[in-house]
PDB file of C-alpha atoms in Angstrom:
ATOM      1  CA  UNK A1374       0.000   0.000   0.000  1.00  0.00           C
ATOM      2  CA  UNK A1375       1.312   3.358  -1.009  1.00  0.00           C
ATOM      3  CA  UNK A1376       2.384   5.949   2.291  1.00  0.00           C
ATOM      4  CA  UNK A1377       0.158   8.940   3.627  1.00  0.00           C
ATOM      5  CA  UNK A1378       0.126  11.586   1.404  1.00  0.00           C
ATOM      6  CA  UNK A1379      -1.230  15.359   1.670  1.00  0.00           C
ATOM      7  CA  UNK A1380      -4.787  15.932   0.579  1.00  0.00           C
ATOM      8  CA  UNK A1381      -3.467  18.789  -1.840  1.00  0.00           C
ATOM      9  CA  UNK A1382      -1.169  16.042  -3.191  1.00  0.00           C
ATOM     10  CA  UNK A1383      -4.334  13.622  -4.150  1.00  0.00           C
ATOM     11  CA  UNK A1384      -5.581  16.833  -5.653  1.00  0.00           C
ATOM     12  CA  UNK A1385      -3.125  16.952  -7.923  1.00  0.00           C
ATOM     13  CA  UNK A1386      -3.022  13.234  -8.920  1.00  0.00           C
ATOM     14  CA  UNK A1387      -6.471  12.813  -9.360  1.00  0.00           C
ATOM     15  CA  UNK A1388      -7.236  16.289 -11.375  1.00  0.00           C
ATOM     16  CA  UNK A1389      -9.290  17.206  -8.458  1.00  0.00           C
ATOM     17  CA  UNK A1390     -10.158  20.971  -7.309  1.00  0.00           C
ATOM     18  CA  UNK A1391      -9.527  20.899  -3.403  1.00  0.00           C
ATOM     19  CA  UNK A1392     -11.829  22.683  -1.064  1.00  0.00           C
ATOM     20  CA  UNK A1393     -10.617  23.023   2.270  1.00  0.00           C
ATOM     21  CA  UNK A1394      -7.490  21.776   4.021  1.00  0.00           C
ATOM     22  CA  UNK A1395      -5.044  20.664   1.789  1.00  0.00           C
ATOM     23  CA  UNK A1396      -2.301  19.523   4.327  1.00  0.00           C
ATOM     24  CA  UNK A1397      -4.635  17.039   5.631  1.00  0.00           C
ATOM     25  CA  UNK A1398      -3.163  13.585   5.638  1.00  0.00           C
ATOM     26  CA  UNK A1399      -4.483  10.242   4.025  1.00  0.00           C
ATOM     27  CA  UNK A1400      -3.929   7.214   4.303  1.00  0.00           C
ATOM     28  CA  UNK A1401      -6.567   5.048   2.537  1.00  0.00           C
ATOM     29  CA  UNK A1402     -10.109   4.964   0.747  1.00  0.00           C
ATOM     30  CA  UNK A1403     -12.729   3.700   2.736  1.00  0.00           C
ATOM     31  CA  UNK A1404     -16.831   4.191   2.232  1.00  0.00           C
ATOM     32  CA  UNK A1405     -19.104   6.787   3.816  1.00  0.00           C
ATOM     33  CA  UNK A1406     -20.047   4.695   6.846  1.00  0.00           C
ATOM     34  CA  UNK A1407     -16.980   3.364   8.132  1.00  0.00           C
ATOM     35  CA  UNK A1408     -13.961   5.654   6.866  1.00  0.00           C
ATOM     36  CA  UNK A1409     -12.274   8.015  10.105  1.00  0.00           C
ATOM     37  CA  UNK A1410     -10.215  11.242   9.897  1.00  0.00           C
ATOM     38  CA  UNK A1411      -7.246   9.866   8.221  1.00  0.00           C
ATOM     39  CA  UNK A1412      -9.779   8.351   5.043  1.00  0.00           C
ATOM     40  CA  UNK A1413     -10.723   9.333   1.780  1.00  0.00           C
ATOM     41  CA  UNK A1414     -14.415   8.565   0.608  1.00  0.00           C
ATOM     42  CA  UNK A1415     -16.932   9.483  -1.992  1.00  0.00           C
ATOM     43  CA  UNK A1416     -20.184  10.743  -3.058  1.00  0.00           C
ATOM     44  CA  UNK A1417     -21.320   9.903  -6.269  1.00  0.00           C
ATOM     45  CA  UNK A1418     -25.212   8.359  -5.726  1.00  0.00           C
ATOM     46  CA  UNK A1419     -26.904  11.658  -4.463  1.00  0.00           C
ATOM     47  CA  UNK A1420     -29.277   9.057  -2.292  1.00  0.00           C
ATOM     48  CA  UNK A1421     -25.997   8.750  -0.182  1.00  0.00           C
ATOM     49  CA  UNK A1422     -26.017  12.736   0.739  1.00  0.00           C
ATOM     50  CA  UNK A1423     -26.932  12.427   4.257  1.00  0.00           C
ATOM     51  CA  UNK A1424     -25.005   9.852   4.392  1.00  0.00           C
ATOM     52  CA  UNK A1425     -21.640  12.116   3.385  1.00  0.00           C
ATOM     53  CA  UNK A1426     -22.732  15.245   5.522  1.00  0.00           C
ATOM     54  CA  UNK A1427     -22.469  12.576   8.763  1.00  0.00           C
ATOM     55  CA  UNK A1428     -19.255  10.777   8.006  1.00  0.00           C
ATOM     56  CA  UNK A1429     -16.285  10.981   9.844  1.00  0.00           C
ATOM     57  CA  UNK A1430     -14.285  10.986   6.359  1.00  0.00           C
ATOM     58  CA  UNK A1431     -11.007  13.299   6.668  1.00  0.00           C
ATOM     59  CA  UNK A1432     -12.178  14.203   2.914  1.00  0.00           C
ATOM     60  CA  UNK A1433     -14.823  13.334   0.521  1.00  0.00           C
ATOM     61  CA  UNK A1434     -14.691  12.853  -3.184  1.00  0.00           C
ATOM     62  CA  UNK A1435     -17.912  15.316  -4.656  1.00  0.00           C
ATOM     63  CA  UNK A1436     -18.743  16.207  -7.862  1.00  0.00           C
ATOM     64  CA  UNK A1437     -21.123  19.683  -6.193  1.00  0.00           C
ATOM     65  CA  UNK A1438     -19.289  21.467  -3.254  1.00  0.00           C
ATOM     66  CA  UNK A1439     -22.319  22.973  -2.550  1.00  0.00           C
ATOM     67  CA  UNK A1440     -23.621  19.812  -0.910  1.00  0.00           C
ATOM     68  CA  UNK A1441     -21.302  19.332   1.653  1.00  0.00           C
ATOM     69  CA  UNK A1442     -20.362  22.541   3.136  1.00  0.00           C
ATOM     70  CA  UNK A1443     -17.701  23.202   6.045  1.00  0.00           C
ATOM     71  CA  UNK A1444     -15.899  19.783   4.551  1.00  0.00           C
ATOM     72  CA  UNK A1445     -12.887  18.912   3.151  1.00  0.00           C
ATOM     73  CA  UNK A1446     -13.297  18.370  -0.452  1.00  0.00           C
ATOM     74  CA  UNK A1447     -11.904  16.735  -3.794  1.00  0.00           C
ATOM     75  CA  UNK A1448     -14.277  18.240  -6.340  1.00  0.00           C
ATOM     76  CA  UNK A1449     -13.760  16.542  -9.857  1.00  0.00           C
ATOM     77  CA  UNK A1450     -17.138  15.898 -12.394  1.00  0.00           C
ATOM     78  CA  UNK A1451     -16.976  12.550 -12.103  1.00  0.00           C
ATOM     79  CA  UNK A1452     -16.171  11.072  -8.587  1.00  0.00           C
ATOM     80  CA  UNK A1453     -16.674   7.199  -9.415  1.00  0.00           C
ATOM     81  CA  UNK A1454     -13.793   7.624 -12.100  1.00  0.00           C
ATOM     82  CA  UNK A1455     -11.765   9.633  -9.621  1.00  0.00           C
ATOM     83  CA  UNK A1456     -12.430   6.962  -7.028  1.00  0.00           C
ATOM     84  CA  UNK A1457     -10.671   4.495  -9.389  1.00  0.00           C
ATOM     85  CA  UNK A1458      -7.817   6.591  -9.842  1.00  0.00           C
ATOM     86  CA  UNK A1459      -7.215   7.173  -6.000  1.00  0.00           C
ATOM     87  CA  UNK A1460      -7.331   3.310  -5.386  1.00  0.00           C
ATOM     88  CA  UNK A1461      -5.101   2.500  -8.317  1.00  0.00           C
ATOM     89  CA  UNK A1462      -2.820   4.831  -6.282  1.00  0.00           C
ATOM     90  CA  UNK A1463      -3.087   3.265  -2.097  1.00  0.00           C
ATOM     91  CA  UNK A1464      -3.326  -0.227  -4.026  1.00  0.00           C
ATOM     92  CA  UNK A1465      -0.905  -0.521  -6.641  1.00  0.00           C
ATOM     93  CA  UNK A1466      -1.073  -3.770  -8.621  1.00  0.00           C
ATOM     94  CA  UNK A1467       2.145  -5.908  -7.588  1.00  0.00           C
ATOM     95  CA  UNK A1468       3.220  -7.447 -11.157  1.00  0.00           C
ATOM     96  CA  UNK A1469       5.142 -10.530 -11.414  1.00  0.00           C
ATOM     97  CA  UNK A1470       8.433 -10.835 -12.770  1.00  0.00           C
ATOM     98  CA  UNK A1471       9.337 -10.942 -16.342  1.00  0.00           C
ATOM     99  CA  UNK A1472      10.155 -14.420 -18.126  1.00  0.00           C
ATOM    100  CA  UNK A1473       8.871 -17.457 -17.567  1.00  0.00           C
ATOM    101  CA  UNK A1474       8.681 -19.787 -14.900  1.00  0.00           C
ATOM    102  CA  UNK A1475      11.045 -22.890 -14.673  1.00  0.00           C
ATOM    103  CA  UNK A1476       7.588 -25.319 -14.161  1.00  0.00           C
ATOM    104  CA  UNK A1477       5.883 -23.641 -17.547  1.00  0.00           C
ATOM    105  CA  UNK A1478       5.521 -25.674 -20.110  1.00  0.00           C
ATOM    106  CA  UNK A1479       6.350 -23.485 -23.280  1.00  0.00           C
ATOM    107  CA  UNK A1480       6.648 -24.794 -27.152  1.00  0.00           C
ATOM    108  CA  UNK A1481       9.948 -23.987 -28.308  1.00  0.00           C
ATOM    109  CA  UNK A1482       8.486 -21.219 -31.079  1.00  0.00           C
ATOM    110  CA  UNK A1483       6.163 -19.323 -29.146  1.00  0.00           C
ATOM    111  CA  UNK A1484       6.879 -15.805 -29.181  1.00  0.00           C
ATOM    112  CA  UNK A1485       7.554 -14.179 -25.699  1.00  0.00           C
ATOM    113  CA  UNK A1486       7.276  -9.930 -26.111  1.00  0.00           C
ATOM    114  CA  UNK A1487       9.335  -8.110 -23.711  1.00  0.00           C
ATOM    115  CA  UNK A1488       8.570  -8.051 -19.974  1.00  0.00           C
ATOM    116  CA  UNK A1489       5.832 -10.765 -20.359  1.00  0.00           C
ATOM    117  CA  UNK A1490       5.761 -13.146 -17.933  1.00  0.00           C
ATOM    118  CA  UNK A1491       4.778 -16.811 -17.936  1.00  0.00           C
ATOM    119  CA  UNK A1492       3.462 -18.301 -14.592  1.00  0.00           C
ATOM    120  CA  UNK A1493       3.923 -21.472 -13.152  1.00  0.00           C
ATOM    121  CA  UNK A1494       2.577 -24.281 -14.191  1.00  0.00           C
ATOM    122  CA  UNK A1495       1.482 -22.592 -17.178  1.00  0.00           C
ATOM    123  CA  UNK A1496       1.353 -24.782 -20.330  1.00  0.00           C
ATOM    124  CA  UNK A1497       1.503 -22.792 -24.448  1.00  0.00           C
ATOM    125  CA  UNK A1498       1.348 -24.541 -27.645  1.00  0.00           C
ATOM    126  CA  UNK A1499       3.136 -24.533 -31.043  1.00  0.00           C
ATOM    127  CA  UNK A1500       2.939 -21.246 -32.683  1.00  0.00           C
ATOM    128  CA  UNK A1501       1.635 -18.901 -30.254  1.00  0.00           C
ATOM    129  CA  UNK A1502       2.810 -15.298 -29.111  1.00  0.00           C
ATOM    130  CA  UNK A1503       1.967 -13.137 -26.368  1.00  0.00           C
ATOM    131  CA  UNK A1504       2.978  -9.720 -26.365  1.00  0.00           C
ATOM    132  CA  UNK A1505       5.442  -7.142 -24.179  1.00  0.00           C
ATOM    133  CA  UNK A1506       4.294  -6.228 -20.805  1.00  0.00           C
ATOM    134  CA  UNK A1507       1.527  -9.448 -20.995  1.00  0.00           C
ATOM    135  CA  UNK A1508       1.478 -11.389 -17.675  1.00  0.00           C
ATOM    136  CA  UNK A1509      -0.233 -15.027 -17.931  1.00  0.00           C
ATOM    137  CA  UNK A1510      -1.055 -16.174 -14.410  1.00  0.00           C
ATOM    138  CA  UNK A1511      -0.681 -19.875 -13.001  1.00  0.00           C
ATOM    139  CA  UNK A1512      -2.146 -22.902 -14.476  1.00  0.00           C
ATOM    140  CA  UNK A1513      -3.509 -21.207 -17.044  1.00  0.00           C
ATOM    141  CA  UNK A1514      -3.608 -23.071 -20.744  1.00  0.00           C
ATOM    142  CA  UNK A1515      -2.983 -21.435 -24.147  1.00  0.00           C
ATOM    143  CA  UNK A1516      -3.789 -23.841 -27.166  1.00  0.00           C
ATOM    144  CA  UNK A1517      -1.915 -23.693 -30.525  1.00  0.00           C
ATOM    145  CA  UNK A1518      -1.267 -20.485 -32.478  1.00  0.00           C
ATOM    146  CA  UNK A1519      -2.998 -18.214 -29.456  1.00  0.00           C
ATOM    147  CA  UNK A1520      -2.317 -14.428 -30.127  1.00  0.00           C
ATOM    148  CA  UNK A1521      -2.319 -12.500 -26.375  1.00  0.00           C
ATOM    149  CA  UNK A1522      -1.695  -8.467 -27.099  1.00  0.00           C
ATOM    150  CA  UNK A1523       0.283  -6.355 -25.202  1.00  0.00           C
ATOM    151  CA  UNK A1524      -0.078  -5.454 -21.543  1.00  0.00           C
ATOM    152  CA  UNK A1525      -2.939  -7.992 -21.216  1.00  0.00           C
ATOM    153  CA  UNK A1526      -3.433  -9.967 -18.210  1.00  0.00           C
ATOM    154  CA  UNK A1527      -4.411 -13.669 -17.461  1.00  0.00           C
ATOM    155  CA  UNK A1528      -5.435 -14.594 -14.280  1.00  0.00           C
ATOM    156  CA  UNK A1529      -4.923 -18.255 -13.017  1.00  0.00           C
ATOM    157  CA  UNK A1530      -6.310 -21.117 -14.616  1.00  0.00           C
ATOM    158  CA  UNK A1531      -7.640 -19.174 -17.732  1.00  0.00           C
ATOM    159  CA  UNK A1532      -7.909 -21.516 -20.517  1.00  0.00           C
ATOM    160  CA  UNK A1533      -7.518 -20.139 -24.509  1.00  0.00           C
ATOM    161  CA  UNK A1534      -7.845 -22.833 -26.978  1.00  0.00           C
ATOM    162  CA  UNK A1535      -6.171 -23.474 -30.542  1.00  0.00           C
ATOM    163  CA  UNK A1536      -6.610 -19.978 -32.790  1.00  0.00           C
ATOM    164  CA  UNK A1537      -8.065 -17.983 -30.575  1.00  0.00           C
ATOM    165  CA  UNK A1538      -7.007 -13.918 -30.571  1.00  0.00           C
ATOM    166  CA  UNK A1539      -6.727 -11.511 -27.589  1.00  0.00           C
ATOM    167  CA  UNK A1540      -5.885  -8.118 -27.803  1.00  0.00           C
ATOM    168  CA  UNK A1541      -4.365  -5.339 -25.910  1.00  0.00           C
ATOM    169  CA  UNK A1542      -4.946  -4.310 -22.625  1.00  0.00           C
ATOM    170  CA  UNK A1543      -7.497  -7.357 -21.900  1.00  0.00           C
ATOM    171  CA  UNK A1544      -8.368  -8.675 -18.379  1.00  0.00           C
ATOM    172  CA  UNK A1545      -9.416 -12.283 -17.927  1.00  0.00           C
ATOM    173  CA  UNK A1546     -10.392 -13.927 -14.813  1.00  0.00           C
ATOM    174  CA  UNK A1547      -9.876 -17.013 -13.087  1.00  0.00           C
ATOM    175  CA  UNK A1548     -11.493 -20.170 -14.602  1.00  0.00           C
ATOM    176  CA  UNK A1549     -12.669 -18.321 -18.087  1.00  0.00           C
ATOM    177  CA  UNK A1550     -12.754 -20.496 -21.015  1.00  0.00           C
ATOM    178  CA  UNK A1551     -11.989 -18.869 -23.962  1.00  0.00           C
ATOM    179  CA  UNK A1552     -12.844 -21.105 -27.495  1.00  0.00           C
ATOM    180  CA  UNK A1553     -14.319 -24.280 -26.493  1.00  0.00           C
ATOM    181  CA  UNK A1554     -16.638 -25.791 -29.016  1.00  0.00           C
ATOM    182  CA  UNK A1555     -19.536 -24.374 -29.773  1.00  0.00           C
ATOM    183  CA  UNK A1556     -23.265 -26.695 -29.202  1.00  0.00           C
ATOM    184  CA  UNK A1557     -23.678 -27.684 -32.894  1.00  0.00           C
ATOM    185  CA  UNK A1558     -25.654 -31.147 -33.478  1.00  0.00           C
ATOM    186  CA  UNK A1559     -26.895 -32.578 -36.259  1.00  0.00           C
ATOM    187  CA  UNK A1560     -29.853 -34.495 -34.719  1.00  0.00           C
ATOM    188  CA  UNK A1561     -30.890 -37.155 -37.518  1.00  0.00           C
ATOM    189  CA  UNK A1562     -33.402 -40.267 -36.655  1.00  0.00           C
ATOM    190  CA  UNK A1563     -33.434 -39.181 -32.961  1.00  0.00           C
ATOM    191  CA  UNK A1564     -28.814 -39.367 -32.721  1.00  0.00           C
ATOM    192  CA  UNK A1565     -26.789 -36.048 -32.360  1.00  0.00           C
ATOM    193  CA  UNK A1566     -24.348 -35.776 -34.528  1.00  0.00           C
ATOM    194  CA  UNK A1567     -21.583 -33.024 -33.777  1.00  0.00           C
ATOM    195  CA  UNK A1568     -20.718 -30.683 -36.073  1.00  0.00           C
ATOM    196  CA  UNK A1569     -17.075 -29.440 -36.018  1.00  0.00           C
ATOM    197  CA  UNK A1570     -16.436 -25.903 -34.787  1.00  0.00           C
ATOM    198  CA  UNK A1571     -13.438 -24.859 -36.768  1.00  0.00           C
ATOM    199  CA  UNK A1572     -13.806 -20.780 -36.230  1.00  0.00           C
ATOM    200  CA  UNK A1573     -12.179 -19.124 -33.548  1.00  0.00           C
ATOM    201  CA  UNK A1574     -12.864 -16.254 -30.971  1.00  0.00           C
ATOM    202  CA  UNK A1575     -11.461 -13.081 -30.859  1.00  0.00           C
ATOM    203  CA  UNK A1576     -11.352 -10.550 -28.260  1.00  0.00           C
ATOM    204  CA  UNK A1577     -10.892  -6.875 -29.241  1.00  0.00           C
ATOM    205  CA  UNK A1578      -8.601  -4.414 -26.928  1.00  0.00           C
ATOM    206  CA  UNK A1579      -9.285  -3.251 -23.357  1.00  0.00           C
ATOM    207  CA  UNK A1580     -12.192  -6.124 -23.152  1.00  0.00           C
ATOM    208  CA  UNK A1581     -12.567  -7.445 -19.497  1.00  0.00           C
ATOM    209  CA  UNK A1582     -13.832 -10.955 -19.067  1.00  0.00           C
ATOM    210  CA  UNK A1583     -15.244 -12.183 -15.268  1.00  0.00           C
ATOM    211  CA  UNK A1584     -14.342 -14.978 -13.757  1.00  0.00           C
ATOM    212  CA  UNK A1585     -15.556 -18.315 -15.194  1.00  0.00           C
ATOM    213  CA  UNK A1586     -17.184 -16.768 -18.622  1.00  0.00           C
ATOM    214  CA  UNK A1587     -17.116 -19.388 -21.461  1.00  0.00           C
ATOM    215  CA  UNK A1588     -17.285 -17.798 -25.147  1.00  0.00           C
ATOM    216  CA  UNK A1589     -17.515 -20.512 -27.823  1.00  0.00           C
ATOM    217  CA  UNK A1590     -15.320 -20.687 -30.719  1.00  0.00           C
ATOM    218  CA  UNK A1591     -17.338 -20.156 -34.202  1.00  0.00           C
ATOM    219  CA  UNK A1592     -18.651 -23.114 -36.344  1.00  0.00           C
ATOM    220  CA  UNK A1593     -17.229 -21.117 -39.266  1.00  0.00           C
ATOM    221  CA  UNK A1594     -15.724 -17.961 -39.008  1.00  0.00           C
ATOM    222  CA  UNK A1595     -15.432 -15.381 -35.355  1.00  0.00           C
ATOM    223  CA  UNK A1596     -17.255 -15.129 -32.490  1.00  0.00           C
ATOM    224  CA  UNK A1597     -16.171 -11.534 -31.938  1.00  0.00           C
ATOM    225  CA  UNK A1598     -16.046  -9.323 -28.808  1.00  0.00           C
ATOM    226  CA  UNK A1599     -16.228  -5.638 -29.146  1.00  0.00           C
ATOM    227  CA  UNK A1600     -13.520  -3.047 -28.485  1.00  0.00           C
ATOM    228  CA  UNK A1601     -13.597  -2.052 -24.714  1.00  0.00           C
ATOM    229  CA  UNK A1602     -16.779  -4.595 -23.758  1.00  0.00           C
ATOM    230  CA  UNK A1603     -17.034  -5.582 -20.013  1.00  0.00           C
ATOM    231  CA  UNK A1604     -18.495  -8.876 -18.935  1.00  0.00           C
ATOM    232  CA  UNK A1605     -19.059 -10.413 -15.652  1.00  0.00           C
ATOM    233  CA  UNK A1606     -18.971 -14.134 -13.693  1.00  0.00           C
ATOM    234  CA  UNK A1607     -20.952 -16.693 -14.921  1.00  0.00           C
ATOM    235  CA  UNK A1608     -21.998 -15.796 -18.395  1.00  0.00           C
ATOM    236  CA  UNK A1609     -22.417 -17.830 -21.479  1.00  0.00           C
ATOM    237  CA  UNK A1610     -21.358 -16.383 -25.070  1.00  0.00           C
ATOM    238  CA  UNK A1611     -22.165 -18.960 -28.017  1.00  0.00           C
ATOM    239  CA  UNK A1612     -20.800 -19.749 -31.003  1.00  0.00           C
ATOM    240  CA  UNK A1613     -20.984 -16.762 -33.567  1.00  0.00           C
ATOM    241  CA  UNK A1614     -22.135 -14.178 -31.759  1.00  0.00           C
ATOM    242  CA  UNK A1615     -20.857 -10.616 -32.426  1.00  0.00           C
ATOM    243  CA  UNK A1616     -20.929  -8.268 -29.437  1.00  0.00           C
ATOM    244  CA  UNK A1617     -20.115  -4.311 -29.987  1.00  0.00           C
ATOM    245  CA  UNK A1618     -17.974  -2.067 -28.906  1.00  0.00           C
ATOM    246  CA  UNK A1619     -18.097  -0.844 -24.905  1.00  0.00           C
ATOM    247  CA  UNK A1620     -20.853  -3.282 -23.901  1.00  0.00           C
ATOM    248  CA  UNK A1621     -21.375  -4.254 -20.417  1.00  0.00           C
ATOM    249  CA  UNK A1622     -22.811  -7.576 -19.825  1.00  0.00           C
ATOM    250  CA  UNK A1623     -23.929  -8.476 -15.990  1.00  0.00           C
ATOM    251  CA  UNK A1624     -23.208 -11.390 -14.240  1.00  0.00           C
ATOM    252  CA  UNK A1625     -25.561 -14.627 -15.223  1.00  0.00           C
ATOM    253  CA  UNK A1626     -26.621 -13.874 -18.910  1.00  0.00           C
ATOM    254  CA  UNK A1627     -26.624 -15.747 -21.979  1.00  0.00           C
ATOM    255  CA  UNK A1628     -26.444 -15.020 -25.641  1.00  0.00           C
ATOM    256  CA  UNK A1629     -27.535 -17.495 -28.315  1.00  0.00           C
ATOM    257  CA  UNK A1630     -25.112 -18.234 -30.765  1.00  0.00           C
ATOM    258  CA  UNK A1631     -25.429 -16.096 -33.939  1.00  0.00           C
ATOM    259  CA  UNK A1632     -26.535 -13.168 -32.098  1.00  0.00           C
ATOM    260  CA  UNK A1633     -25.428  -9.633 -33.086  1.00  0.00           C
ATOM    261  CA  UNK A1634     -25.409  -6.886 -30.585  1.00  0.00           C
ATOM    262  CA  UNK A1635     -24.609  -3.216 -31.016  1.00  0.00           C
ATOM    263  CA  UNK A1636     -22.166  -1.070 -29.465  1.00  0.00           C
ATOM    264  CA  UNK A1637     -22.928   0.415 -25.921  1.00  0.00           C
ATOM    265  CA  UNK A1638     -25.374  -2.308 -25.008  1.00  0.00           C
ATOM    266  CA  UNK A1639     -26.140  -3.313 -21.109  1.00  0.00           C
ATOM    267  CA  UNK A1640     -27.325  -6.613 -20.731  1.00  0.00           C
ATOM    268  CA  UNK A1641     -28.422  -6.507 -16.990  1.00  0.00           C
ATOM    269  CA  UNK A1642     -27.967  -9.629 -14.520  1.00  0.00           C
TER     270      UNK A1642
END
């Protein structure tokens, strides 16, 4: 966790305009209800007013000074964003090392960008490349001829079969499945036959993935996720389906394969 720093400081880092005293020291974020002198928090639901006015907080995050008079104040337009930025700062992610693990499993041509890291236990096939500044976490499983961008992160146990392609800047979660087969059957005199599923998935850049989402690979061609898209735990993306760009799919949905959704789209939980 970073140090205390002056109020007038977090000003300054966060594009803030301070209101009030600007020597004040911090030492965390913390919400309305529970954060003391030495705390940062943030008002950016006005149902949560009253709640502001009576915390102890040594300075509150506020889009309106006019709300919270006689208080110490980081006034910015929008708070939530700000309150992103100031916990980026007293939580800094710890990255691992560059290079790649002695218990990785690693095919002899895969491509390895600079300051990528492979964890342990982490197994990458034939032909693959992940890019500088990537970090793929333990256990996790890339198939043959994966493409991981740059900066993009892979939490443990993420699984990204044969073809697939992530971008730049991605997050993935623990226990996502990224390409599996998609549910094509023939069904003929009452038997199932399967159909191969010989497309592939790709994820545009700065897409976030939850944990334990599974997007199918294509029957024929991409199931495509849109520049920017965010999508929680637990949901299902079939084979085929083309999602825009900045989308934010909640935890528990599922799209049917060949669907086709436009950019800026919120599928709710």
């Amino acid at each position: 966790m970073s140090p205390a720093t002056r109020l007038s400081n977090l000003a300054n880092l966060l594009g803030a305009e301070l209101v009030g005293d600007g020597s004040r020291e911090i030492t965390g974020v913390r919400p309305l209800d529970s954060a003391e002198q030495e705390h940062l928090s943030f008002l950016h639901n006005p149902k949560y007013l009253e709640d502001a006015r009576s915390s102890r907080a040594g300075a509150i995050l506020a889009a309106d000074a006019s709300q919270l008079p006689d208080r110490n104040l980081l006034v910015c337009p929008e708070p939530y964003l700000a309150l992103a930025h100031a916990l980026e700062y007293f939580h800094p992610r710890e990255s691992p090392s560059p290079g790649v693990h002695p218990s990785a499993v690693v095919a002899e041509d895969v491509e390895l960008g600079e300051n990528a890291s492979v964890g342990p236990l982490v197994c990458v096939g034939a032909g693959s490349s992940i890019g500088p500044g990537s970090e793929i976490g333990p256990g996790c499983v890339l198939g043959r001829d994966v493409v991981v961008g740059a900066d993009t992160v892979l939490h443990p146990r993420v699984v990204v079969e044969d073809s697939c392609r992530i971008g730049d800047r991605c997050v993935i979660h623990s226990g996502t499945v990224i390409g599996a087969d998609g549910f094509g059957f023939a069904t003929v005199d009452g038997t199932h036959h399967k159909v191969p599923q010989v497309g592939i998935v790709v994820l545009e850049d700065d897409v976030e993935l939850g944990a334990n989402v599974c997007i199918d690979r294509a029957a024929l061609g991409e199931t495509r996720i849109g520049r920017g898209t965010k999508v929680d735990n637990l949901v299902q993306i079939a084979h085929n389906v083309q999602i825009g760009e900045d989308c934010l799919i909640v935890a528990q949905v599922g799209i049917s394969g060949s669907c086709k959704i436009g950019h800026h789209t919120v599928f709710a939980g």
